[in-house]
Coordinates of C-alpha atoms in Angstrom, one line a residue:
M1 CA -74.3 201.9 -88.6
T2 CA -74.7 202.4 -84.9
E3 CA -73.7 199.5 -82.6
I4 CA -75.1 199.3 -79.0
I5 CA -72.7 197.8 -76.5
E6 CA -73.6 196.9 -72.9
V7 CA -71.1 198.3 -70.5
K8 CA -69.2 195.5 -68.8
T9 CA -65.5 196.1 -68.8
A10 CA -63.5 198.7 -66.9
K11 CA -62.6 200.4 -70.3
Q12 CA -66.3 200.6 -71.2
Q13 CA -67.2 202.1 -67.8
K14 CA -64.5 204.7 -68.3
Q15 CA -66.0 205.5 -71.8
F16 CA -69.4 205.8 -70.3
L17 CA -68.3 208.2 -67.6
E18 CA -66.2 210.4 -69.9
F19 CA -68.5 210.6 -72.9
P20 CA -70.4 213.7 -71.6
L21 CA -67.2 215.3 -70.4
D22 CA -65.9 215.1 -74.0
L23 CA -69.2 216.0 -75.6
Y24 CA -69.4 219.2 -73.6
R25 CA -65.7 220.1 -73.5
G26 CA -65.5 223.8 -73.7
N27 CA -69.2 224.4 -73.0
P28 CA -69.3 227.2 -70.3
N29 CA -72.7 226.0 -69.0
F30 CA -71.9 222.3 -68.5
V31 CA -71.1 221.4 -64.9
P32 CA -69.7 217.8 -64.4
P33 CA -70.6 215.7 -61.4
L34 CA -67.7 214.6 -59.1
Y35 CA -66.0 211.9 -61.1
G36 CA -65.3 209.8 -58.0
D37 CA -69.0 209.8 -57.1
E38 CA -70.0 208.8 -60.6
K39 CA -67.7 205.9 -60.6
K40 CA -69.6 204.4 -57.7
I41 CA -72.5 203.5 -59.9
F42 CA -70.4 200.5 -61.2
R43 CA -69.5 199.2 -57.7
K44 CA -71.1 196.1 -56.4
D45 CA -71.8 197.8 -53.1
F46 CA -73.4 200.9 -54.7
V47 CA -75.9 202.2 -52.2
Y48 CA -78.9 201.9 -54.5
L49 CA -78.4 198.3 -55.6
D50 CA -80.5 196.9 -52.7
T51 CA -83.6 198.4 -54.4
C52 CA -82.6 198.7 -58.0
E53 CA -81.5 196.7 -61.1
T54 CA -79.5 198.6 -63.7
G55 CA -78.3 198.5 -67.3
Y56 CA -75.7 200.7 -69.0
W57 CA -75.1 201.0 -72.8
L58 CA -72.8 202.8 -75.2
A59 CA -73.6 203.7 -78.8
V60 CA -70.6 203.3 -81.0
R61 CA -70.1 204.3 -84.7
D62 CA -66.9 203.7 -86.6
G63 CA -65.2 202.8 -83.4
K64 CA -66.1 206.1 -81.7
V65 CA -68.5 206.5 -78.8
V66 CA -71.4 208.7 -79.9
G67 CA -73.9 208.2 -77.1
R68 CA -74.7 206.5 -73.8
I69 CA -77.8 205.7 -71.6
S70 CA -78.7 203.9 -68.5
A71 CA -81.8 202.0 -67.3
I72 CA -82.9 201.8 -63.7
L73 CA -85.6 199.4 -62.4
Q74 CA -86.4 201.2 -59.1
R75 CA -88.4 198.5 -57.2
A76 CA -89.0 200.7 -54.2
S77 CA -90.5 203.4 -56.4
N78 CA -92.7 200.9 -58.3
E79 CA -93.9 199.3 -55.1
K80 CA -94.7 202.7 -53.6
H81 CA -96.7 203.9 -56.6
N82 CA -98.0 200.5 -57.7
E83 CA -96.3 200.9 -61.1
K84 CA -94.3 198.8 -63.5
R85 CA -91.8 201.4 -64.8
V86 CA -88.2 201.5 -65.8
R87 CA -86.4 204.9 -65.5
F88 CA -83.9 206.1 -68.1
D89 CA -81.0 208.2 -67.1
R90 CA -77.6 209.5 -68.0
F91 CA -78.7 209.9 -71.6
D92 CA -76.2 211.8 -73.7
A93 CA -75.7 211.6 -77.5
I94 CA -74.7 213.4 -80.6
D95 CA -77.5 215.1 -82.6
D96 CA -78.5 211.9 -84.4
Q97 CA -81.9 210.2 -84.2
E98 CA -80.6 206.8 -85.2
V99 CA -78.2 207.0 -82.2
A100 CA -81.0 208.0 -79.8
S101 CA -83.4 205.4 -81.2
A102 CA -80.8 202.6 -80.8
L103 CA -80.0 203.7 -77.2
F104 CA -83.7 203.8 -76.2
G105 CA -84.2 200.5 -77.9
A106 CA -81.8 199.0 -75.4
V107 CA -83.8 200.5 -72.5
E108 CA -87.1 199.2 -74.0
R109 CA -85.7 195.7 -74.3
F110 CA -84.5 195.9 -70.7
A111 CA -87.9 197.0 -69.5
R112 CA -89.9 194.4 -71.5
E113 CA -87.6 191.5 -70.4
R114 CA -88.5 192.4 -66.8
G115 CA -92.3 192.7 -67.4
M116 CA -92.4 196.5 -67.2
N117 CA -95.0 198.5 -69.1
A118 CA -93.6 202.0 -69.2
I119 CA -90.3 204.0 -69.3
C120 CA -89.9 207.5 -67.7
G121 CA -87.1 209.9 -67.2
P122 CA -84.5 211.3 -67.1
L123 CA -84.8 210.2 -63.5
G124 CA -82.0 208.9 -61.3
F125 CA -82.1 206.2 -58.6
S126 CA -83.8 208.8 -56.3
D127 CA -84.6 212.5 -56.2
L128 CA -81.2 212.9 -54.5
E129 CA -79.7 212.5 -57.9
R130 CA -79.8 214.7 -61.0
E131 CA -83.2 214.5 -62.8
G132 CA -85.1 216.1 -65.6
L133 CA -84.1 217.1 -69.1
L134 CA -83.3 220.8 -69.6
V135 CA -85.8 222.2 -72.1
E136 CA -85.3 225.9 -71.4
G137 CA -82.2 227.8 -70.2
F138 CA -79.5 226.4 -72.4
D139 CA -77.5 229.6 -72.1
R140 CA -77.4 229.4 -68.3
L141 CA -74.8 227.9 -66.1
S142 CA -76.1 224.6 -64.7
T143 CA -76.1 224.1 -60.9
F144 CA -73.9 221.3 -59.6
E145 CA -77.0 219.4 -58.4
E146 CA -78.5 219.2 -61.9
Q147 CA -77.4 218.0 -65.3
Y148 CA -76.9 220.2 -68.4
N149 CA -77.8 219.0 -71.9
A150 CA -78.0 220.5 -75.4
A151 CA -81.2 221.8 -76.9
Y152 CA -81.6 219.0 -79.4
Y153 CA -82.0 216.3 -76.7
G154 CA -85.8 217.0 -76.4
A155 CA -86.4 216.3 -80.1
L156 CA -84.4 213.1 -80.0
I157 CA -86.4 211.8 -77.0
E158 CA -89.7 212.8 -78.5
G159 CA -88.6 211.1 -81.7
C160 CA -88.5 207.9 -79.8
G161 CA -92.1 208.2 -78.8
F162 CA -91.9 209.9 -75.4
Q163 CA -94.2 212.6 -74.2
K164 CA -94.1 215.1 -71.3
E165 CA -95.1 213.8 -67.9
V166 CA -94.1 216.6 -65.6
D167 CA -92.1 219.8 -65.7
W168 CA -90.0 221.5 -63.1
V169 CA -89.0 225.2 -63.2
E170 CA -86.0 226.9 -61.7
S171 CA -85.5 230.5 -60.6
M172 CA -82.7 232.9 -59.6
L173 CA -83.6 234.7 -56.4
Y174 CA -82.1 238.0 -55.6
A175 CA -82.3 239.8 -52.2
P176 CA -85.8 241.2 -51.6
E177 CA -86.4 244.9 -51.2
K178 CA -85.7 246.2 -47.6
E179 CA -89.4 246.7 -46.9
T180 CA -90.2 243.2 -48.0
A181 CA -87.4 241.7 -45.9
E182 CA -88.7 243.6 -42.9
K183 CA -92.2 242.3 -43.5
L184 CA -90.9 238.7 -43.8
H185 CA -89.0 239.0 -40.5
R186 CA -92.1 240.4 -38.7
L187 CA -94.2 237.6 -40.1
S188 CA -91.6 235.0 -39.2
D189 CA -91.6 236.2 -35.6
Q190 CA -95.4 236.1 -35.5
L191 CA -95.5 232.5 -36.8
L192 CA -92.8 231.3 -34.4
K193 CA -94.9 232.6 -31.5
K194 CA -98.2 231.5 -32.9
F195 CA -97.2 227.9 -33.4
D196 CA -94.8 227.7 -30.4
L197 CA -91.9 226.9 -32.7
R198 CA -88.2 227.6 -32.4
I199 CA -85.2 227.4 -34.6
G200 CA -82.9 224.5 -33.8
E201 CA -79.4 225.5 -32.7
A202 CA -76.1 223.6 -32.8
K203 CA -72.4 224.3 -32.1
N204 CA -71.2 223.0 -35.5
T205 CA -72.2 220.8 -38.4
N206 CA -71.4 217.5 -36.5
D207 CA -73.5 218.7 -33.5
F208 CA -76.3 219.7 -35.9
L209 CA -76.4 216.3 -37.6
N210 CA -76.1 214.4 -34.3
R211 CA -79.1 216.4 -32.9
Y212 CA -81.4 216.5 -35.8
Q213 CA -80.6 213.9 -38.5
N214 CA -83.2 211.4 -37.4
G215 CA -85.8 214.1 -37.2
F216 CA -85.2 215.5 -40.6
F217 CA -85.2 212.1 -42.3
D218 CA -88.5 211.4 -40.6
L219 CA -89.7 214.7 -41.9
L220 CA -88.5 214.1 -45.5
D221 CA -90.2 210.7 -45.7
V222 CA -93.6 212.2 -44.9
A223 CA -93.2 215.6 -46.5
Y224 CA -92.0 214.1 -49.8
E225 CA -94.4 211.1 -49.7
D226 CA -96.4 212.1 -52.8
I227 CA -93.8 214.2 -54.7
Y228 CA -92.9 212.9 -58.2
G229 CA -89.8 210.7 -58.4
T230 CA -89.2 210.3 -54.7
V231 CA -88.4 207.0 -53.0
P232 CA -88.3 206.0 -49.3
F233 CA -84.9 206.6 -47.6
T234 CA -82.9 203.5 -47.0
P235 CA -80.1 203.4 -44.3
G236 CA -77.5 203.6 -47.1
M237 CA -79.1 206.6 -48.6
K238 CA -79.3 208.4 -45.3
Q239 CA -75.6 207.7 -44.6
M240 CA -74.6 209.0 -48.1
M241 CA -76.6 212.1 -47.5
I242 CA -75.1 212.7 -44.1
D243 CA -71.6 212.2 -45.5
N244 CA -72.2 214.8 -48.2
F245 CA -73.7 217.2 -45.7
R246 CA -70.6 217.1 -43.6
L247 CA -68.5 218.2 -46.5
I248 CA -70.5 221.2 -47.7
I249 CA -73.0 222.4 -45.1
D250 CA -72.6 225.7 -43.4
L251 CA -75.0 226.2 -40.5
K252 CA -75.7 229.8 -41.5
H253 CA -77.4 228.3 -44.6
V254 CA -79.6 225.9 -42.6
V255 CA -83.0 226.4 -40.9
C256 CA -84.4 223.7 -38.8
L257 CA -87.8 224.4 -37.1
L258 CA -88.8 222.5 -34.0
D259 CA -92.1 222.3 -32.2
R260 CA -92.6 222.4 -28.5
N261 CA -91.7 218.7 -28.3
D262 CA -88.5 219.2 -30.2
K263 CA -89.9 217.4 -33.3
V264 CA -88.5 218.7 -36.6
V265 CA -91.5 220.2 -38.5
C266 CA -89.8 222.3 -41.1
L267 CA -86.4 222.2 -42.8
G268 CA -84.6 224.4 -45.3
L269 CA -81.1 223.5 -46.6
C270 CA -79.0 225.6 -48.8
F271 CA -75.5 224.9 -50.2
P272 CA -72.8 227.1 -51.5
S273 CA -72.6 226.7 -55.3
I274 CA -69.6 224.7 -56.4
A275 CA -70.4 224.6 -60.1
K276 CA -67.5 226.8 -61.2
A277 CA -65.1 225.1 -58.8
V278 CA -65.5 221.7 -60.4
Q279 CA -65.6 222.8 -64.1
P280 CA -61.9 223.2 -64.9
S281 CA -60.9 219.7 -63.6
R282 CA -63.9 217.9 -65.3
G283 CA -65.1 216.8 -61.9
H284 CA -61.8 215.4 -60.7
L285 CA -60.7 216.4 -57.2
T286 CA -57.3 217.7 -58.1
P287 CA -55.3 219.8 -55.7
A288 CA -56.3 222.9 -57.6
A289 CA -60.0 221.8 -57.6
L290 CA -59.9 221.3 -53.8
V291 CA -58.6 224.9 -53.4
R292 CA -61.4 226.2 -55.5
L293 CA -64.0 224.1 -53.6
L294 CA -62.8 225.4 -50.2
K295 CA -63.0 229.0 -51.5
A296 CA -66.5 228.4 -52.9
I297 CA -67.7 226.9 -49.7
R298 CA -66.2 229.5 -47.4
H299 CA -67.1 232.5 -49.5
P300 CA -70.0 231.6 -51.8
K301 CA -71.1 234.0 -54.5
V302 CA -74.2 231.8 -55.3
I303 CA -76.3 229.7 -53.0
D304 CA -78.1 226.6 -54.2
L305 CA -81.4 225.6 -52.6
G306 CA -81.0 222.0 -51.7
L307 CA -84.4 221.1 -50.2
I308 CA -87.3 222.5 -48.3
A309 CA -89.7 220.3 -46.4
V310 CA -92.7 221.1 -44.2
A311 CA -94.5 218.5 -42.0
P312 CA -98.0 217.8 -43.4
E313 CA -99.8 219.3 -40.3
Y314 CA -98.1 222.6 -41.0
Q315 CA -98.3 222.8 -44.8
N316 CA -101.1 225.3 -44.9
T317 CA -100.0 227.4 -42.0
G318 CA -97.6 229.7 -43.8
I319 CA -94.6 228.7 -41.8
I320 CA -92.6 228.5 -45.0
A321 CA -92.3 232.3 -44.5
I322 CA -89.8 231.6 -41.7
I323 CA -87.6 229.8 -44.2
A324 CA -88.1 232.8 -46.6
A325 CA -87.0 235.3 -44.0
A326 CA -83.8 233.3 -43.3
L327 CA -83.1 233.0 -47.0
A328 CA -83.4 236.8 -47.3
D329 CA -80.7 237.1 -44.6
M330 CA -78.5 234.7 -46.6
L331 CA -78.9 236.8 -49.7
L332 CA -77.8 239.9 -47.8
E333 CA -74.5 238.2 -46.8
D334 CA -71.3 239.8 -48.1
G335 CA -70.4 238.5 -51.6
V336 CA -73.7 236.5 -52.2
E337 CA -75.2 237.5 -55.5
Y338 CA -78.2 235.3 -55.8
A339 CA -79.7 231.9 -54.9
E340 CA -80.8 229.2 -57.4
T341 CA -84.0 227.3 -56.5
N342 CA -83.1 224.1 -58.4
L343 CA -86.2 222.1 -59.2
N344 CA -89.7 223.1 -58.3
L345 CA -92.6 221.2 -59.9
E346 CA -94.5 223.6 -62.0
D347 CA -97.7 222.9 -60.2
N348 CA -96.1 223.5 -56.7
L349 CA -97.7 226.9 -56.4
Q350 CA -97.2 227.1 -52.7
I351 CA -93.4 227.3 -53.0
R352 CA -93.4 229.3 -56.2
N353 CA -95.6 231.9 -54.6
V354 CA -93.0 232.3 -51.8
W355 CA -90.4 233.2 -54.4
K356 CA -92.5 236.1 -55.5
R357 CA -91.4 237.9 -52.3
F358 CA -87.9 238.0 -53.8
N359 CA -86.6 239.6 -57.0
A360 CA -87.1 236.3 -58.8
V361 CA -86.2 235.4 -62.4
Q362 CA -87.5 232.1 -63.8
H363 CA -84.6 231.0 -66.1
K364 CA -84.8 227.2 -66.6
R365 CA -87.3 224.5 -67.2
R366 CA -86.8 220.7 -67.0
R367 CA -88.9 217.8 -68.1
S368 CA -89.5 214.2 -67.3
Y369 CA -90.9 212.1 -70.1
L370 CA -93.1 209.0 -70.3
K371 CA -93.6 206.3 -72.9
E372 CA -96.1 203.5 -72.4
L373 CA -95.0 200.1 -73.8
D374 CA -97.5 198.1 -75.8

């Protein structure tokens, strides 16, 4: 018999946070989030609570935790899209349909009690969080930005009445051939001249953020307006993003395009992969983990693509090639083996066609599910 317990006590919170760490202990492809960041979801001043209502549950059998799940009523998203949805997230469980059904039953009750008519996910509080269920690529190392899950999760979710809503694909990008890289650079130079654009410069990360943060948040709000799962940036979200950038951004992995009026019209952000650095400590920032993090940041072997945004008035001009030329340079740095795209919606052909200029290998697929409630 599976018992569903709502997470309320400090002990239950700890069990909720540590269940996936135990479930995937020894799995070489599982990458934990930073434990300290995950703990913040239970704080009363958590940055998303001004727009969200949440619920967290554990599945317990014979005194042992066998699953977990969370529900998020994201009001800002519902208002933006004129929907009445609850998101499910942080679903992890043993391979047992009874456990999964019991957990999703808790989410359904949460949704119905609040007058909602649909459940979707896995989706976090915003697209700044991990999202999507891995449905292909179980033998690949997860990126730090995305969640790993076992192959049986899809069947458990579909067994609860969910169907595919959208898919994302992910690719490994290797340095393009020399001739292709040269063509990209020539095209980049032509586009900069044609549209009177320039690449924003800065002395260091703090200078970059001071100069351009307002501009790139304005850009993200309009560029991501209609992208699945996005929500408007709140002041708290902006500050959280800036704080994270300060820790990990290297300006050689950033491209910020400005128009003649110094307006940010295109942005590309890449991060050094820290996946392997956080694995041994299960996401805890131990002294040894900090050493590994610093090494990964200063001498990356893999680069993760964080985000790419283009202002609407430039989206059909081809200026994304300027970002591609810069990425080609990043892949030619000493020690860099490849870049991971993270999530691209499968119907986003504009960005997926850009990756064809590289030696690209599509190696993962993720899915967001939907269930309409009667």
